[in-house]
């Protein structure tokens, strides 16, 4: 067996048992859970397409992987597992993984492994690819053995091919951000509260201050300037109902507020408008932040040359 083939087999099997893969591979998790010691038969691995394309010989696989520092074996080398027990909460892969963006799309796995090697004890690198053409996106997930190793890596200035990789975050933080975004942009039926008789002269600031005690972190006020009505989006129907109940005896102008939960086509049409505005505001905020960052970087570079 050539060294090149041995490396490909070892990397493929290590990929199967990486935390990133096990986190989404239900079949492997079930197979490993069925074994008292959490092992997977190597014979089963040989049915997997990518490994099968490299070899169908169990002895070849064993010879290629038995010196791996990421795998553990049973006594007769017929079964294999990761040497990290992913069932333990402290070994949660999201806490041990750093997401990074900004690599050249021409980079190979060998380039990445070699380039990042000086910065930590890297367990596995997942190259993220476009679904359509499988081309490298320029972003990676870098898995470490421990949470502490990942946190230490985060503190370092990472250089690759002479360029600093600025964008990096713990995968756990990235996933939390996605969860928050999903909640922010997910529509829940009966969560839009229409409020009428707010007064045409009521400013946006005054309306915001008035409604603040009744809103949650995902609330959004939709109102055309000068309108006598507004629609407030809440995260849940329960929050909207609670606000309706607490606002029913309140006044903002000289007339009692008129309140109604929007439903059906009215609600769907209104949510389309609200979501569009929310996305536009977020895009504008990101653009503004990017310009500020570029201005700061430009100032720092100028200061260094002066």
Short mmCIF file of C-alpha atoms in Angstrom, two decimals, residues 33-295:
data_model
loop_
_atom_site.label_atom_id
_atom_site.label_comp_id
_atom_site.label_asym_id
_atom_site.label_seq_id
_atom_site.Cartn_x
_atom_site.Cartn_y
_atom_site.Cartn_z
CA UNK A 33 -24.73 3.43 20.78
CA UNK A 34 -25.65 -0.21 20.11
CA UNK A 35 -22.13 -1.30 21.12
CA UNK A 36 -21.46 -1.45 24.90
CA UNK A 37 -18.11 0.29 24.41
CA UNK A 38 -19.20 2.64 21.63
CA UNK A 39 -17.28 0.92 18.83
CA UNK A 40 -18.17 0.70 15.14
CA UNK A 41 -17.30 -2.46 13.14
CA UNK A 42 -14.72 -1.71 10.46
CA UNK A 43 -16.74 -4.00 8.16
CA UNK A 44 -19.58 -1.49 8.41
CA UNK A 45 -17.26 1.37 7.47
CA UNK A 46 -16.29 -0.55 4.35
CA UNK A 47 -19.88 -0.19 3.11
CA UNK A 48 -19.51 3.62 3.08
CA UNK A 49 -19.06 4.93 -0.46
CA UNK A 50 -16.00 7.14 0.01
CA UNK A 51 -14.01 4.49 1.87
CA UNK A 52 -15.21 1.78 -0.49
CA UNK A 53 -13.80 3.80 -3.40
CA UNK A 54 -10.37 3.68 -1.75
CA UNK A 55 -10.38 0.01 -0.69
CA UNK A 56 -12.65 -2.91 0.21
CA UNK A 57 -9.89 -4.76 2.07
CA UNK A 58 -10.29 -4.68 5.85
CA UNK A 59 -6.60 -5.41 6.46
CA UNK A 60 -5.61 -2.43 4.29
CA UNK A 61 -7.89 -0.18 6.35
CA UNK A 62 -6.50 -1.47 9.66
CA UNK A 63 -2.91 -1.01 8.50
CA UNK A 64 -3.70 2.56 7.41
CA UNK A 65 -5.47 3.69 10.59
CA UNK A 66 -3.97 1.74 13.48
CA UNK A 67 -1.35 4.44 14.18
CA UNK A 68 -3.92 7.25 14.19
CA UNK A 69 -3.79 9.48 17.28
CA UNK A 70 -7.51 10.24 16.92
CA UNK A 71 -8.93 6.71 16.96
CA UNK A 72 -9.23 3.82 19.44
CA UNK A 73 -9.60 0.11 18.66
CA UNK A 74 -10.81 -3.09 20.27
CA UNK A 75 -8.26 -5.83 21.03
CA UNK A 76 -8.42 -7.60 17.67
CA UNK A 77 -8.67 -4.44 15.51
CA UNK A 78 -12.09 -5.33 14.11
CA UNK A 79 -13.83 -2.30 15.62
CA UNK A 80 -12.94 1.37 15.86
CA UNK A 81 -14.18 4.54 17.58
CA UNK A 82 -13.02 8.07 18.33
CA UNK A 83 -10.66 8.45 21.26
CA UNK A 84 -12.93 11.25 22.50
CA UNK A 85 -16.25 10.35 24.09
CA UNK A 86 -18.64 12.77 22.38
CA UNK A 87 -21.48 11.72 24.68
CA UNK A 88 -19.97 13.79 27.49
CA UNK A 89 -21.28 17.39 27.61
CA UNK A 90 -17.78 18.84 28.01
CA UNK A 91 -16.84 17.25 24.68
CA UNK A 92 -19.61 19.01 22.75
CA UNK A 93 -18.11 19.61 19.30
CA UNK A 94 -19.51 23.15 19.00
CA UNK A 95 -17.48 24.17 22.06
CA UNK A 96 -14.30 22.64 20.60
CA UNK A 97 -14.60 24.03 17.08
CA UNK A 98 -13.66 27.38 15.55
CA UNK A 99 -15.36 28.64 12.38
CA UNK A 100 -13.07 30.70 10.13
CA UNK A 101 -13.60 32.69 6.92
CA UNK A 102 -11.26 34.39 4.47
CA UNK A 103 -9.06 31.61 3.08
CA UNK A 104 -8.15 31.59 -0.63
CA UNK A 105 -10.58 29.34 -2.48
CA UNK A 106 -7.63 27.66 -4.19
CA UNK A 107 -6.35 26.28 -0.86
CA UNK A 108 -6.22 22.50 -0.40
CA UNK A 109 -6.66 20.48 2.78
CA UNK A 110 -2.89 19.95 2.93
CA UNK A 111 -2.37 23.72 2.61
CA UNK A 112 -4.77 24.35 5.49
CA UNK A 113 -3.31 21.66 7.73
CA UNK A 114 0.22 22.92 7.14
CA UNK A 115 -0.73 26.60 7.45
CA UNK A 116 -2.69 26.24 10.71
CA UNK A 117 -0.42 23.65 12.32
CA UNK A 118 1.77 26.23 14.17
CA UNK A 119 -1.26 27.69 15.97
CA UNK A 120 -2.59 24.69 17.86
CA UNK A 121 -3.18 20.97 18.17
CA UNK A 122 -5.74 20.66 15.37
CA UNK A 123 -7.86 17.52 15.35
CA UNK A 124 -9.79 17.98 12.13
CA UNK A 125 -10.46 20.59 9.45
CA UNK A 126 -13.75 20.65 7.57
CA UNK A 127 -13.57 22.56 4.29
CA UNK A 128 -16.98 24.09 3.61
CA UNK A 129 -18.08 23.75 -0.02
CA UNK A 130 -20.87 25.01 -2.27
CA UNK A 131 -23.59 22.40 -2.75
CA UNK A 132 -23.95 23.15 -6.47
CA UNK A 133 -20.36 22.62 -7.65
CA UNK A 134 -18.50 21.35 -4.54
CA UNK A 135 -15.99 24.19 -4.81
CA UNK A 136 -14.29 25.43 -1.63
CA UNK A 137 -16.04 28.48 -0.14
CA UNK A 138 -12.97 29.81 1.63
CA UNK A 139 -14.40 29.00 5.07
CA UNK A 140 -13.55 26.12 7.41
CA UNK A 141 -14.51 24.54 10.71
CA UNK A 142 -11.42 23.70 12.76
CA UNK A 143 -12.02 21.05 15.42
CA UNK A 144 -9.78 20.74 18.49
CA UNK A 145 -9.47 18.07 21.19
CA UNK A 146 -10.76 20.30 23.98
CA UNK A 147 -12.77 23.46 24.58
CA UNK A 148 -9.67 25.05 26.13
CA UNK A 149 -7.59 24.43 22.99
CA UNK A 150 -10.26 26.09 20.84
CA UNK A 151 -10.44 29.10 23.16
CA UNK A 152 -6.65 29.45 23.15
CA UNK A 153 -6.65 29.33 19.33
CA UNK A 154 -9.26 32.12 19.26
CA UNK A 155 -6.85 34.45 21.09
CA UNK A 156 -4.11 34.08 18.48
CA UNK A 157 -3.40 36.21 15.42
CA UNK A 158 -3.77 33.70 12.57
CA UNK A 159 -1.74 34.27 9.41
CA UNK A 160 -2.28 32.22 6.24
CA UNK A 161 -0.38 32.75 2.99
CA UNK A 162 0.83 36.10 4.32
CA UNK A 163 -2.66 37.38 5.14
CA UNK A 164 -4.27 37.63 8.58
CA UNK A 165 -7.49 35.62 8.90
CA UNK A 166 -9.68 38.16 10.70
CA UNK A 167 -13.00 36.33 10.76
CA UNK A 168 -13.15 33.57 13.35
CA UNK A 169 -15.64 32.57 16.03
CA UNK A 170 -16.46 29.58 18.18
CA UNK A 171 -18.94 27.32 16.43
CA UNK A 172 -21.11 27.38 19.56
CA UNK A 173 -21.40 31.19 19.30
CA UNK A 174 -22.10 30.95 15.56
CA UNK A 175 -24.88 28.40 16.13
CA UNK A 176 -26.37 30.58 18.86
CA UNK A 177 -26.35 33.52 16.45
CA UNK A 178 -28.16 31.44 13.81
CA UNK A 179 -30.75 30.35 16.39
CA UNK A 180 -31.33 33.97 17.36
CA UNK A 181 -31.66 34.99 13.71
CA UNK A 182 -34.12 32.17 13.01
CA UNK A 183 -36.26 33.29 15.93
CA UNK A 184 -36.08 36.89 14.77
CA UNK A 185 -37.21 36.14 11.22
CA UNK A 186 -39.62 33.28 11.88
CA UNK A 187 -43.30 34.17 11.72
CA UNK A 188 -45.60 32.78 14.39
CA UNK A 189 -49.38 32.91 13.73
CA UNK A 190 -51.34 35.32 15.95
CA UNK A 191 -48.19 37.24 16.89
CA UNK A 192 -49.03 40.54 15.13
CA UNK A 193 -50.88 43.08 17.25
CA UNK A 194 -52.54 46.00 15.45
CA UNK A 195 -52.86 49.15 17.58
CA UNK A 196 -55.11 51.98 16.41
CA UNK A 197 -55.76 55.47 17.82
CA UNK A 198 -52.10 56.04 18.66
CA UNK A 199 -52.34 59.64 17.42
CA UNK A 200 -51.02 60.94 14.12
CA UNK A 201 -48.69 63.37 15.90
CA UNK A 202 -47.13 60.67 18.08
CA UNK A 203 -43.45 60.41 17.18
CA UNK A 204 -41.66 57.12 16.58
CA UNK A 205 -39.60 57.72 19.73
CA UNK A 206 -42.70 58.36 21.85
CA UNK A 207 -44.42 55.24 20.48
CA UNK A 208 -41.31 53.14 21.16
CA UNK A 209 -41.11 54.41 24.73
CA UNK A 210 -44.82 53.80 25.32
CA UNK A 211 -44.70 50.21 24.05
CA UNK A 212 -41.32 49.29 25.54
CA UNK A 213 -42.69 47.67 28.74
CA UNK A 214 -44.86 45.29 26.69
CA UNK A 215 -42.30 44.18 24.08
CA UNK A 216 -39.86 41.26 24.05
CA UNK A 217 -36.39 41.08 22.47
CA UNK A 218 -37.85 40.03 19.09
CA UNK A 219 -40.53 42.71 18.93
CA UNK A 220 -40.67 45.08 15.99
CA UNK A 221 -42.90 48.13 15.48
CA UNK A 222 -44.22 48.74 11.96
CA UNK A 223 -45.71 52.14 11.32
CA UNK A 224 -45.81 54.59 8.45
CA UNK A 225 -44.85 58.03 9.79
CA UNK A 226 -47.97 60.05 10.59
CA UNK A 227 -50.31 57.05 10.63
CA UNK A 228 -52.83 56.71 13.42
CA UNK A 229 -52.04 53.01 13.73
CA UNK A 230 -49.11 50.63 14.11
CA UNK A 231 -48.51 46.88 14.10
CA UNK A 232 -46.25 45.27 16.68
CA UNK A 233 -44.64 41.91 15.95
CA UNK A 234 -44.04 39.60 18.94
CA UNK A 235 -42.05 36.36 19.09
CA UNK A 236 -45.06 34.29 20.14
CA UNK A 237 -48.84 34.44 20.11
CA UNK A 238 -48.75 34.30 23.92
CA UNK A 239 -46.67 37.49 24.10
CA UNK A 240 -49.02 39.24 21.67
CA UNK A 241 -52.09 38.17 23.68
CA UNK A 242 -50.45 39.30 26.91
CA UNK A 243 -49.67 42.73 25.42
CA UNK A 244 -53.24 43.06 24.11
CA UNK A 245 -54.61 42.32 27.58
CA UNK A 246 -52.28 44.81 29.28
CA UNK A 247 -52.85 47.58 26.72
CA UNK A 248 -56.63 47.34 26.42
CA UNK A 249 -57.32 50.09 28.98
CA UNK A 250 -54.43 52.36 27.95
CA UNK A 251 -54.56 55.60 25.95
CA UNK A 252 -51.82 57.26 23.94
CA UNK A 253 -53.73 60.06 22.24
CA UNK A 254 -57.05 61.47 23.36
CA UNK A 255 -58.88 58.24 22.46
CA UNK A 256 -58.75 54.70 23.87
CA UNK A 257 -56.51 52.33 21.95
CA UNK A 258 -58.19 49.89 19.57
CA UNK A 259 -56.43 46.53 19.59
CA UNK A 260 -56.67 43.50 17.32
CA UNK A 261 -54.59 40.39 16.61
CA UNK A 262 -54.10 40.15 12.84
CA UNK A 263 -54.93 36.83 11.20
CA UNK A 264 -55.20 35.26 7.75
CA UNK A 265 -54.31 37.25 4.63
CA UNK A 266 -53.94 40.51 6.58
CA UNK A 267 -51.38 38.93 8.87
CA UNK A 268 -49.47 37.29 6.00
CA UNK A 269 -49.31 40.53 4.01
CA UNK A 270 -48.20 42.52 7.03
CA UNK A 271 -45.51 39.98 7.97
CA UNK A 272 -44.09 40.18 4.42
CA UNK A 273 -43.70 43.95 4.84
CA UNK A 274 -42.23 43.69 8.34
CA UNK A 275 -39.71 40.99 7.43
CA UNK A 276 -38.60 42.94 4.35
CA UNK A 277 -37.98 46.04 6.46
CA UNK A 278 -36.14 44.06 9.13
CA UNK A 279 -33.82 42.50 6.54
CA UNK A 280 -33.18 45.88 4.88
CA UNK A 281 -32.31 47.46 8.22
CA UNK A 282 -29.96 44.61 9.10
CA UNK A 283 -28.21 44.86 5.71
CA UNK A 284 -27.79 48.62 6.14
CA UNK A 285 -26.39 48.08 9.64
CA UNK A 286 -23.84 45.53 8.35
CA UNK A 287 -22.78 47.87 5.53
CA UNK A 288 -22.32 50.72 7.99
CA UNK A 289 -20.33 48.51 10.36
CA UNK A 290 -18.12 47.29 7.51
CA UNK A 291 -17.35 50.87 6.48
CA UNK A 292 -16.48 51.78 10.06
CA UNK A 293 -14.14 48.78 10.34
CA UNK A 294 -12.47 49.64 7.02
CA UNK A 295 -12.03 53.25 8.16
#
